[in-house]
XYZ file of C-alpha atoms in Angstrom:
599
model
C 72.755 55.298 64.144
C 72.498 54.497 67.636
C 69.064 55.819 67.905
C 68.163 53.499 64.775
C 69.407 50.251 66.057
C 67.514 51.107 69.417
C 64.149 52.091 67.828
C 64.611 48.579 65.088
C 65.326 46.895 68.463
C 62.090 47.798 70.533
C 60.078 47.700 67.500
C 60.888 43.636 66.873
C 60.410 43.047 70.738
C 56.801 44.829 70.502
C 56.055 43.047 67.173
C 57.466 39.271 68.909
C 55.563 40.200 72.417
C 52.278 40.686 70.510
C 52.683 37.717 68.634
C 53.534 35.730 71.704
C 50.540 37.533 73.446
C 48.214 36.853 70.480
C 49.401 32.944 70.470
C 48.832 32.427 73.920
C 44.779 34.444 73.874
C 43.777 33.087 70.404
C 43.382 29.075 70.205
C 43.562 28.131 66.929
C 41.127 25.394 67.282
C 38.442 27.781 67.926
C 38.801 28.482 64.345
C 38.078 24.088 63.449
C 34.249 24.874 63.123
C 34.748 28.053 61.086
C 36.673 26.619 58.491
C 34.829 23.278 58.251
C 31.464 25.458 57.697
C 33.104 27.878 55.360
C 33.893 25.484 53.118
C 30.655 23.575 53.296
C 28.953 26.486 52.311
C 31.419 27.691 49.421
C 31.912 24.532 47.325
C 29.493 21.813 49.491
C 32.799 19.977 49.696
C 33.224 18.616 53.683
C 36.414 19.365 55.388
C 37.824 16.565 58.006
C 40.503 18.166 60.299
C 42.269 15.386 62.854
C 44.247 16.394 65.967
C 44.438 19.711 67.395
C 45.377 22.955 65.552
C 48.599 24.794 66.963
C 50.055 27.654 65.913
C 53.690 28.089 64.365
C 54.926 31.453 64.503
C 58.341 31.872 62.506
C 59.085 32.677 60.206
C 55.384 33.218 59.350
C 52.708 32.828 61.420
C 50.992 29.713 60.452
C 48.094 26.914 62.458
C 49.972 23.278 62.007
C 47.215 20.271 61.759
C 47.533 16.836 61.278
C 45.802 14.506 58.454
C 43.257 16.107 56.878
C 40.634 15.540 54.156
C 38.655 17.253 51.776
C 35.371 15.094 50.007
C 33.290 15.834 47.395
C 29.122 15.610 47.940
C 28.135 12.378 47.743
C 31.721 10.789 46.701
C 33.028 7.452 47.931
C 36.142 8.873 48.425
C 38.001 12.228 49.475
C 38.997 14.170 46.594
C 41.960 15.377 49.140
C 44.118 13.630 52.129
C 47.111 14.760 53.142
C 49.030 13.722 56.454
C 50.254 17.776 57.241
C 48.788 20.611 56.238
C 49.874 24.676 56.879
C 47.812 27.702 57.122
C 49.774 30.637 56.826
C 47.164 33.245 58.371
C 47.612 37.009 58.338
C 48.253 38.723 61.250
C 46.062 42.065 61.205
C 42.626 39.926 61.303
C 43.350 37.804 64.076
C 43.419 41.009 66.307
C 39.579 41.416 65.593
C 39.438 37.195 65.995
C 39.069 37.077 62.573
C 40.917 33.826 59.999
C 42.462 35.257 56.510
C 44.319 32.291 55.257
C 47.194 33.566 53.048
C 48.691 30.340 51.621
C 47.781 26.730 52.174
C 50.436 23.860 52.147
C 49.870 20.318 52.031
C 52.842 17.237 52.656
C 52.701 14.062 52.033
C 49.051 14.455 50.393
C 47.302 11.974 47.751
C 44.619 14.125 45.437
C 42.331 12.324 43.882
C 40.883 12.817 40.353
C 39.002 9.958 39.939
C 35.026 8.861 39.792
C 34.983 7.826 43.286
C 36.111 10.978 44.448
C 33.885 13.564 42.329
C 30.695 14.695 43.028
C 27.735 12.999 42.813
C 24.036 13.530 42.169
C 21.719 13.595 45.375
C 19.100 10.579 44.410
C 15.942 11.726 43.646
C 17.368 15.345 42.208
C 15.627 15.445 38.524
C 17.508 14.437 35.409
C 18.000 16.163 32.426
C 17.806 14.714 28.984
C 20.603 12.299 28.391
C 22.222 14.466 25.313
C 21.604 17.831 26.873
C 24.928 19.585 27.710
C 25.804 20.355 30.711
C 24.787 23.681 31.896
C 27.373 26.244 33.860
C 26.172 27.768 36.426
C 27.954 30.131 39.255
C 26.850 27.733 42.238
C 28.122 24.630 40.266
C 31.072 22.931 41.601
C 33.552 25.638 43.927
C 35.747 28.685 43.173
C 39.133 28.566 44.111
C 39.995 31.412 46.337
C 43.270 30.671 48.203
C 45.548 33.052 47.300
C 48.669 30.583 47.713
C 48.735 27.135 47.608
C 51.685 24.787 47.921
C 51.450 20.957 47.861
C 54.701 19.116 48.220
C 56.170 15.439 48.040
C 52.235 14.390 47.196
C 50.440 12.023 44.972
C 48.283 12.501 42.348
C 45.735 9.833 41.066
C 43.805 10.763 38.162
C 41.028 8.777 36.195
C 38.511 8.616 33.887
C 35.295 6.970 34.197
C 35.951 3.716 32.332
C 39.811 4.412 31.959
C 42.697 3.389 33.933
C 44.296 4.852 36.700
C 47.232 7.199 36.197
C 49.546 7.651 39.330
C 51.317 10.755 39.355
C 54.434 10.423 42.217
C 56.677 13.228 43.360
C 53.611 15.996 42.197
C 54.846 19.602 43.586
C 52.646 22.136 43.084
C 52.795 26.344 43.599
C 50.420 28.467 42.987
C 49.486 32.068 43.767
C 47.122 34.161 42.417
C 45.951 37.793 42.786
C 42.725 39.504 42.988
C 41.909 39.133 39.907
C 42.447 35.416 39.800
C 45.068 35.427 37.922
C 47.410 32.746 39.066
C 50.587 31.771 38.155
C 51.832 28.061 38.103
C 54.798 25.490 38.883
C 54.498 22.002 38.835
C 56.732 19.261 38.643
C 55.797 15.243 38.757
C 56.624 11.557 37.094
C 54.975 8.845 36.457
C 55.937 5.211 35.516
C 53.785 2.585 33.760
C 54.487 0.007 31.123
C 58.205 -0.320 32.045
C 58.268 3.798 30.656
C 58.974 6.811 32.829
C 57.567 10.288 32.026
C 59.100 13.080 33.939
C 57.406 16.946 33.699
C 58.469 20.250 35.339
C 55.769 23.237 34.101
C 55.449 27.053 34.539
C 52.890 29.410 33.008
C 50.041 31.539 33.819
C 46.352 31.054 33.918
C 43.000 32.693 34.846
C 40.489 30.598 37.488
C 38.116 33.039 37.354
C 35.973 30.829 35.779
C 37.424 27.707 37.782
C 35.833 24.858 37.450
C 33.908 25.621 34.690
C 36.716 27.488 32.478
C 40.514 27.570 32.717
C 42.423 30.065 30.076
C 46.039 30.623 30.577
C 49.997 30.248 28.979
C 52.127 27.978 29.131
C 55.582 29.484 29.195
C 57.443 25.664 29.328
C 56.728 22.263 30.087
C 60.135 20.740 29.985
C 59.932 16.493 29.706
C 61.111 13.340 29.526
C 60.319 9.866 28.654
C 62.185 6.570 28.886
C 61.885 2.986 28.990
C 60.783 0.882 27.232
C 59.832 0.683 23.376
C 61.645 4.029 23.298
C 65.169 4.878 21.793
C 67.863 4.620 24.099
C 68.454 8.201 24.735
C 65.217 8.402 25.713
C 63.367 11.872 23.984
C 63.781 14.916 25.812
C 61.783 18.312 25.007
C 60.173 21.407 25.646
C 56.399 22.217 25.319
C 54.947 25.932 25.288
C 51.378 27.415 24.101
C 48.218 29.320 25.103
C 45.460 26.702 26.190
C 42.245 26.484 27.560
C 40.064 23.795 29.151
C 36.545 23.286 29.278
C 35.549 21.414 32.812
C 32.109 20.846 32.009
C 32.748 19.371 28.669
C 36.133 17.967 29.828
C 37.566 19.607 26.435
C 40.825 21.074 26.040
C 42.732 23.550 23.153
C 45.811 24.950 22.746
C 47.204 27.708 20.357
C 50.441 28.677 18.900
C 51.813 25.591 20.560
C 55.410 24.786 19.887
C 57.061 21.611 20.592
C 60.615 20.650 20.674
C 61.382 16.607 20.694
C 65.216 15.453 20.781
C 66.474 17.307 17.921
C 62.413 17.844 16.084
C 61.044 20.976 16.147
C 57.181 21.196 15.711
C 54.578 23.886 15.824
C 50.922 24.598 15.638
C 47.706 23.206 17.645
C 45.756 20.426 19.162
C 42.145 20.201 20.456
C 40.761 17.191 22.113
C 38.701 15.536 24.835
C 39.142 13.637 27.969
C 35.804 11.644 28.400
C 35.951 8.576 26.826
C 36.836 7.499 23.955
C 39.003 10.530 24.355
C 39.498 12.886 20.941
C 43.062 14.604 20.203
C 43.071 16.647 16.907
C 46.694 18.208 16.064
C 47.725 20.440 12.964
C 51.445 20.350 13.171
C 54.214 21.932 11.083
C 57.875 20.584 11.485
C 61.100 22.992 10.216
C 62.763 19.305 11.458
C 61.446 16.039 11.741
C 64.260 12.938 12.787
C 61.853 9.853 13.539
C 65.376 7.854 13.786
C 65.585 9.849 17.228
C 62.398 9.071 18.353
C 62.184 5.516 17.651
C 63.395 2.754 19.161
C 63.689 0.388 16.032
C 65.542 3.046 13.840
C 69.267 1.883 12.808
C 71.731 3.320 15.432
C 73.367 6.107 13.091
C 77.304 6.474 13.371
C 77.292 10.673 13.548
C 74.010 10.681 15.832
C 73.830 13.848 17.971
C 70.812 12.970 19.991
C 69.766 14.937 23.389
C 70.197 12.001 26.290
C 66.780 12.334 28.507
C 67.565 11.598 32.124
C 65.313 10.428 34.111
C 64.479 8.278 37.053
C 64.197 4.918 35.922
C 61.998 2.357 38.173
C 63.438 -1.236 39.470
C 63.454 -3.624 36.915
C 61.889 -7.212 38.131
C 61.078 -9.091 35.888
C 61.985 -9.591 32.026
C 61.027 -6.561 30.422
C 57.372 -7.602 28.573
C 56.705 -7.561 25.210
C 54.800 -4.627 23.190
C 50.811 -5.398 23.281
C 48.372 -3.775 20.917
C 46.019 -3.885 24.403
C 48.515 -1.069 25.659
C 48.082 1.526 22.975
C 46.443 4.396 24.065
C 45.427 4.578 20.951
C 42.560 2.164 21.194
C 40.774 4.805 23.582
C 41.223 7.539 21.667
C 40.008 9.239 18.113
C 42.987 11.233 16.698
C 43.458 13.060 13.714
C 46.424 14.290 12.625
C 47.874 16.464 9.722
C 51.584 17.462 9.766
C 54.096 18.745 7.590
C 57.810 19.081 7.881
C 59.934 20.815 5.507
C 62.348 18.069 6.263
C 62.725 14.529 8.324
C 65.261 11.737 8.260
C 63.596 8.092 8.109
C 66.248 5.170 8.517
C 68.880 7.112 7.535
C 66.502 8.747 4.767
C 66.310 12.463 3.974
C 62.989 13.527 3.438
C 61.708 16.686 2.155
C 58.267 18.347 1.764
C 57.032 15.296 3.791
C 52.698 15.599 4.075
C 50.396 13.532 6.314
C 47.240 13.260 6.577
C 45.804 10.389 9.287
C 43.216 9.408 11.761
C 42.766 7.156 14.294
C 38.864 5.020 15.499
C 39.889 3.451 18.553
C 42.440 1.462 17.149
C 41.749 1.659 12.913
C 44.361 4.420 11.744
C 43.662 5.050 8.066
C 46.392 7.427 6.308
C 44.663 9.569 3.424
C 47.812 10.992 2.788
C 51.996 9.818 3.661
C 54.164 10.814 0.571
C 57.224 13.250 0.511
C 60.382 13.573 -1.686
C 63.609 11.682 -0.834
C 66.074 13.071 -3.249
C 64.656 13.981 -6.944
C 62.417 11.364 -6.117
C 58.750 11.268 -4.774
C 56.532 8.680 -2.657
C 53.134 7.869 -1.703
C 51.784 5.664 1.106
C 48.338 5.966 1.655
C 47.034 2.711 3.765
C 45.668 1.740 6.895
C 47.035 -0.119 9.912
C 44.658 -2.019 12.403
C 45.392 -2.532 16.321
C 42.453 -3.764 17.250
C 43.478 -7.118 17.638
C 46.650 -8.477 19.084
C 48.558 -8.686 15.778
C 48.572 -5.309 14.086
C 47.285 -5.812 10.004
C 48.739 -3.351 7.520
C 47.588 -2.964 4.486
C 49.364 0.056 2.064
C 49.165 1.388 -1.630
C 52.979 2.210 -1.979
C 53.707 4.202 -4.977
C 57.057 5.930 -5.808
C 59.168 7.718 -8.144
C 62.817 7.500 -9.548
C 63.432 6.796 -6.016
C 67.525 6.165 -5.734
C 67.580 2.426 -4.708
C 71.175 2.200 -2.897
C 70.186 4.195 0.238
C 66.468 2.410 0.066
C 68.274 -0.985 0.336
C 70.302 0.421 3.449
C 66.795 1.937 5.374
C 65.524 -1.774 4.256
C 68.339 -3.267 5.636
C 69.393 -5.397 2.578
C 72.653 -5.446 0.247
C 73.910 -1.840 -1.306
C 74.643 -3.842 -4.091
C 72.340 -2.123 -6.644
C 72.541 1.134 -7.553
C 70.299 3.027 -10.478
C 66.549 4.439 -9.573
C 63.063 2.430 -9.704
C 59.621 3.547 -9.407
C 56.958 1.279 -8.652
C 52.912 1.344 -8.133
C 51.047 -2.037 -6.085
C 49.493 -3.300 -3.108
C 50.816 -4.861 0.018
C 49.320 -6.129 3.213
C 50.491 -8.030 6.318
C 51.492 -8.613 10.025
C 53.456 -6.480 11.952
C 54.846 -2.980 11.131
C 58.972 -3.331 11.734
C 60.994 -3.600 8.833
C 61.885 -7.206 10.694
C 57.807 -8.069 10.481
C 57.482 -6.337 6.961
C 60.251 -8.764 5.656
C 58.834 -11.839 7.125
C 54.998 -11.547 7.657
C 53.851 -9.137 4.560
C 53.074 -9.754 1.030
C 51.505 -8.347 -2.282
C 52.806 -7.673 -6.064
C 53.546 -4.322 -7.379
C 54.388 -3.182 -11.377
C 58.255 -2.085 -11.202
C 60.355 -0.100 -13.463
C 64.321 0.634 -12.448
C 66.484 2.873 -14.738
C 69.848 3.266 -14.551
C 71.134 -0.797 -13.128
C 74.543 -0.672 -11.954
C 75.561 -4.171 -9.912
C 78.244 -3.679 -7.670
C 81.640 -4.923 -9.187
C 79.841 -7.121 -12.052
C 80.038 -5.579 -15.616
C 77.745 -8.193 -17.437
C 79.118 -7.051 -20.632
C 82.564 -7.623 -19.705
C 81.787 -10.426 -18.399
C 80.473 -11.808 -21.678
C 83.086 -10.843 -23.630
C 86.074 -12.353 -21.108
C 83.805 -15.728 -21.263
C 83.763 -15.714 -25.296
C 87.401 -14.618 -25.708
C 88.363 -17.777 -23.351
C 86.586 -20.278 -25.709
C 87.139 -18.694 -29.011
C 89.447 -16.114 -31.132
C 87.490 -16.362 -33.919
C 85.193 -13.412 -33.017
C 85.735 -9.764 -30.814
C 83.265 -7.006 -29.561
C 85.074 -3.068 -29.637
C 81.744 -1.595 -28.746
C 82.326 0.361 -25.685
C 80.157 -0.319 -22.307
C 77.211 0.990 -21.957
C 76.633 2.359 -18.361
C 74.428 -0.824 -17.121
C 71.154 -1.715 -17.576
C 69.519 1.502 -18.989
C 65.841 -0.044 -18.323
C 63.993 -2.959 -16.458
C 60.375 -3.152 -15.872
C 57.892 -5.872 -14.850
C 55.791 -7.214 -12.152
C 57.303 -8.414 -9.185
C 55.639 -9.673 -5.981
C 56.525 -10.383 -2.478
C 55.409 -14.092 -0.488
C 56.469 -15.323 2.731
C 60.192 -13.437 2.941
C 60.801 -13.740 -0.588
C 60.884 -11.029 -3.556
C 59.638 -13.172 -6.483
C 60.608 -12.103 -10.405
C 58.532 -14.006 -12.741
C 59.574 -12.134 -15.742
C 61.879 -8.397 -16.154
C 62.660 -7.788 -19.674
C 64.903 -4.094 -20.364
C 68.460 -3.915 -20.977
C 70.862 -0.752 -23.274
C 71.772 -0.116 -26.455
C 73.666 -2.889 -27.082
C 72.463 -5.326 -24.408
C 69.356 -7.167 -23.491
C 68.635 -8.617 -20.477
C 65.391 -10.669 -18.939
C 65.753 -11.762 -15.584
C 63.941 -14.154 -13.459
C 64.259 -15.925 -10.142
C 63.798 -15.263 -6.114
C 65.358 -13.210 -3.625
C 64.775 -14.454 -0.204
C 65.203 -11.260 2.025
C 64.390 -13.578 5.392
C 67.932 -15.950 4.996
C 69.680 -13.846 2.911
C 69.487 -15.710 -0.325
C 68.893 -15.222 -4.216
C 68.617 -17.086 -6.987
C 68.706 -14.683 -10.094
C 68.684 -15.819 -13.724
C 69.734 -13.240 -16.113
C 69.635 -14.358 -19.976
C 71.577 -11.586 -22.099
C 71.770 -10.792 -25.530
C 75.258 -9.041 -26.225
C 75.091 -7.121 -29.940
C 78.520 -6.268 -32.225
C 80.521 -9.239 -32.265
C 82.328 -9.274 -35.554
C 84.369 -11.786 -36.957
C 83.261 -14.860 -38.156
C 79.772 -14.458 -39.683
C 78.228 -17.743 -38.611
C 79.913 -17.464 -34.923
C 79.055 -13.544 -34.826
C 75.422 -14.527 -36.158
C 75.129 -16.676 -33.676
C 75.950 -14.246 -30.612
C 74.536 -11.446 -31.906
C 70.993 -13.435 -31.248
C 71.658 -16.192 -28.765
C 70.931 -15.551 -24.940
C 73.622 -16.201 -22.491
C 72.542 -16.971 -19.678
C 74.201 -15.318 -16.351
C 72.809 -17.287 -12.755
C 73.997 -15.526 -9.449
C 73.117 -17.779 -6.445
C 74.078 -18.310 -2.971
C 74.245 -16.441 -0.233
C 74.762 -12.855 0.301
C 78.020 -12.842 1.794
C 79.196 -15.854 -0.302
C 77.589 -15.665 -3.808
C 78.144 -17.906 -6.987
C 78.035 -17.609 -10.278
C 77.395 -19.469 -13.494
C 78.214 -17.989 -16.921
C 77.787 -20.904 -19.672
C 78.942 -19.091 -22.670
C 81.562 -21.574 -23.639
C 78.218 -24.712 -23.933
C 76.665 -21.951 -26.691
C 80.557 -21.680 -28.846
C 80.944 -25.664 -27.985
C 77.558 -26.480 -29.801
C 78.152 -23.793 -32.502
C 81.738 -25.263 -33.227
C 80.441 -28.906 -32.680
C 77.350 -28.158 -35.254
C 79.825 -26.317 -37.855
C 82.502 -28.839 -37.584
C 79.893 -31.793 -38.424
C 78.225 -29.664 -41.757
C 81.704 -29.322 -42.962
C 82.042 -33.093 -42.680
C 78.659 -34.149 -44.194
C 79.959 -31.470 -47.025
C 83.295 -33.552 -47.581
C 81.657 -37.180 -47.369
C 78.851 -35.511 -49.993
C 81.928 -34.407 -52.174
C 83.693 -38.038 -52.195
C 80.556 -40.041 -52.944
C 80.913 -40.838 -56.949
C 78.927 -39.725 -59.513
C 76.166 -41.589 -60.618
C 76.081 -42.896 -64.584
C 73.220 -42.038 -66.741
């Protein structure tokens, strides 16, 4: 054991002498030119070195410089600059004077993918035809051959030519490959813009054998967040994994077998797209769940809500937090297509089943071929388009639906559960805005309606007709039992400035008809509703019974919604029937006491 220590012992003081001997008769700056001309002559790219180079020997032997840069030919500005950077060099070559660069780490660095910063064409070079594709060659652009590569508490700035710049902060970055470029991949990063905050942490695999030309790899995880605002209040929190690919010379990108987890949504499938400008993003997307109330911020907060709460590092608010602009969307830069279905979602509170859409998206015009679903036994449509283009979003929809249950469609609406039964209607609407707020206010249109089933909360009309009769007269009863509301209504019914307008509803049972007219004004919480009924089998006295058995009776519910009135005249309609009976009889006596007249 002795003998082990002692031979472990001169073997580390050989191995730290050499080193030390190696430091002191190799400069590293005799190794500046070298590198600056091996990279010329690999990717063209020129490599700025400031300061001296000086070695760092534990606990790997590395050369430390100072700021650095790395610029593209012919660019305005260095793809690369970074105020450290580490060369971790192996040891075997240097014996022979020779630099193998093991891993490269840059601090404090800003990378830029932007137009200033990528290559450009030498002037007078010839030009191609103008729809020719770009052709890949093995000289174009520069292979990546580091082996290791580490960039730490960096900035990246990426844009494209005629977008916006995108400043990603905190970017970390590993990567090692092997011989046979295969690399594998860590990055983490945020950004902030728009009062939101994205945060991403990434791992996978990729091959750069092809780099920059072709990229093919796996994405085992991208783990984000967002938050901020125009997004719930949890925030939305998820996991993103796939097998992609990206085309550098055609800037196009793909991804396979892609599945995508979103708060408490769970998506799969694929997307395709393009970066150049305007940018393309086609997805296919299948959903086992689908809960847009998590992943909007204008859904109704829900009372047994288990959302996922995204942290992340939120930026210093100051100044009033700005107001949603159309100008923001990303979607005015882009053409998107989309077709998704979910096996089952939850809209305002809504369950949704077998929900199918079909969209795209021209720089700002989103036309949807195809948004209908089930909710319940019932079935909708939606087909429409909505416009962005200008600075107040126009909607225009064909809404169509099917024995649709109407008490949870007045909750997701955000009006009275005072209704119950099922309606199905077919029309047209159009209008400002897309919140359920704007929708109320801002949108109108007409639409043909027919409800089945009418229950209204706490009001039994025919009860009510009968108590009303019994109070002005004995004379005449109805036995027949109740029929369970209003069995039908149907009509055309429209929607102006805030208001629900009923021209003219005619339905009713078995033993009641109804036709109802008035307003409903959704905007200050307000109706006026006339409904004239016709209650058949009163028995009892024929005239009186006659007389009720085909007279309307009117029933008007006013006011508002927490404080509404009612009007139930039935005692004007036994008044004038009494009145009118009472005054025959008496014509009939005076006739009777008027004498004959002689021959």
């Amino acid at each position: 054991m002795k003998r082990l220590i002692t031979t472990l012992a001169i073997l580390l003081v050989v191995v730290v002498a050499g080193m030390t001997a190696l430091v002191l008769l190799v400069n590293p700056n005799d190794f500046r030119t070298y590198m600056v001309q091996q990279v010329q002559q690999r990717s063209g790219y020129q490599l700025e070195v400031s300061g001296d180079l000086r070695w760092h020997v534990w606990p790997q032997l590395s050369i430390l410089a100072g700021r650095m840069s790395l610029t593209a030919p012919g660019a305005s500005q260095p793809m690369v600059t970074a105020e450290n950077m580490r060369l971790d060099v192996n040891l075997w070559p240097l014996l022979s004077h020779q630099l193998s660069v093991s891993q490269v780490m840059l601090k404090n660095a800003v990378i830029r993918a932007t137009p200033d910063s990528a290559p450009q064409k030498i002037s007078g070079s010839p030009v191609g035809p103008r729809d020719a594709e770009p052709v890949s060659t093995g000289t174009n652009g520069w292979s990546f051959d580091i082996a290791k590569l580490r960039v730490a508490d960096s900035l990246l700035i990426w844009q494209q030519p005629g977008g916006e710049e995108y400043n990603f902060r905190n970017f970390n970055l590993n990567l090692d490959q092997d011989a046979s470029k295969n690399a594998s991949l860590e990055l983490a990063t945020r950004i902030s813009r728009n009062q939101r905050n994205v945060s991403v942490n990434l791992k996978g695999q990729m091959n750069v054998a092809q780099y920059p030309h072709r990229l093919v790899g796996q994405l085992d995880g991208l783990d984000y967040t967002l938050d901020g605002a125009n997004l719930p209040p949890q925030g939305i929190k998820g996991t993103l994994s796939g097998q992609g690919e990206w085309n550098g010379d055609k800037q196009q990108f793909s991804m396979q077998k892609m599945q995508l987890t979103a708060n408490d949504s769970t998506l799969d499938g694929s997307a395709e797209g393009r970066l150049t400008l305007p940018q393309q993003l086609n997805l296919a997307l299948h959903a086992t769940t689908l809960n847009l109330d998590n992943l909007m911020a204008s859904a109704p907060a829900s009372d047994n809500s288990t959302a996922q709460h995204a942290s992340v590092i939120r930026t210093p608010v100051i100044a009033e937090p700005r107001n949603r602009e159309n100008a923001d969307s990303p979607l005015n830069l882009m053409d998107l297509t989309l077709s998704l279905n979910a096996d089952s979602g939850v809209w305002r509170g809504l369950t949704l089943t077998n929900l199918q859409i079909d969209a795209s998206n021209q720089e700002g015009l989103m036309t949807l071929s195809k948004l209908q679903g089930k909710i319940g036994d019932g079935h909708f449509s939606l087909p429409g388009s909505v416009d962005i283009r200008q600075p107040v979003t126009q909607v225009a929809l064909q809404p169509e639906i099917e024995n649709i249950s109407i008490a949870p469609l007045m909750k997701a609406l955000e009006l009275p559960e005072s209704l119950q039964g099922t309606v199905s209607l077919k029309g047209e609407l159009s209008g400002a805005g897309l919140s359920v707020e704007e929708a109320k206010r801002n949108w109108q249109g007409s639409a043909e309606m027919e409800a089945t089933n009418l229950q209204l909360s706490q009001l039994n009309l025919q009860q009510m007709v009968r108590r009303a009769v019994s109070r002005v007269s004995n004379r005449v009863s109805n036995d027949e039992p109740d029929d369970q509301g209003i069995q039908q209504l149907s009509g055309r019914i429209s929607l102006q400035q805030g208001k629900i307008v009923m021209p003219d509803l005619q339905g009713g049972s078995s033993r009641l008809a109804v036709q109802t007219k008035g307003s409903i004004d959704v905007v200050n919480q307000q109706l006026d509703v006339t409904i004239n009924m016709m209650l058949r089998g009163w028995k009892g006295d024929d005239k009186l019974a006659g007389l009720l058995n085909s007279q309307t009776i009117p029933l008007r519910i006013y006011g508002g919604w927490n404080n509404l009135q009612y009007s139930l005249p039935v005692d004007d309609v036994v008044r004038q029937q009494l009145q009118s009976e009472a005054k025959s009889r008496l014509n009939e006596w005076l006739d009777r006491q008027q004498p004959a007249k002689q021959p």
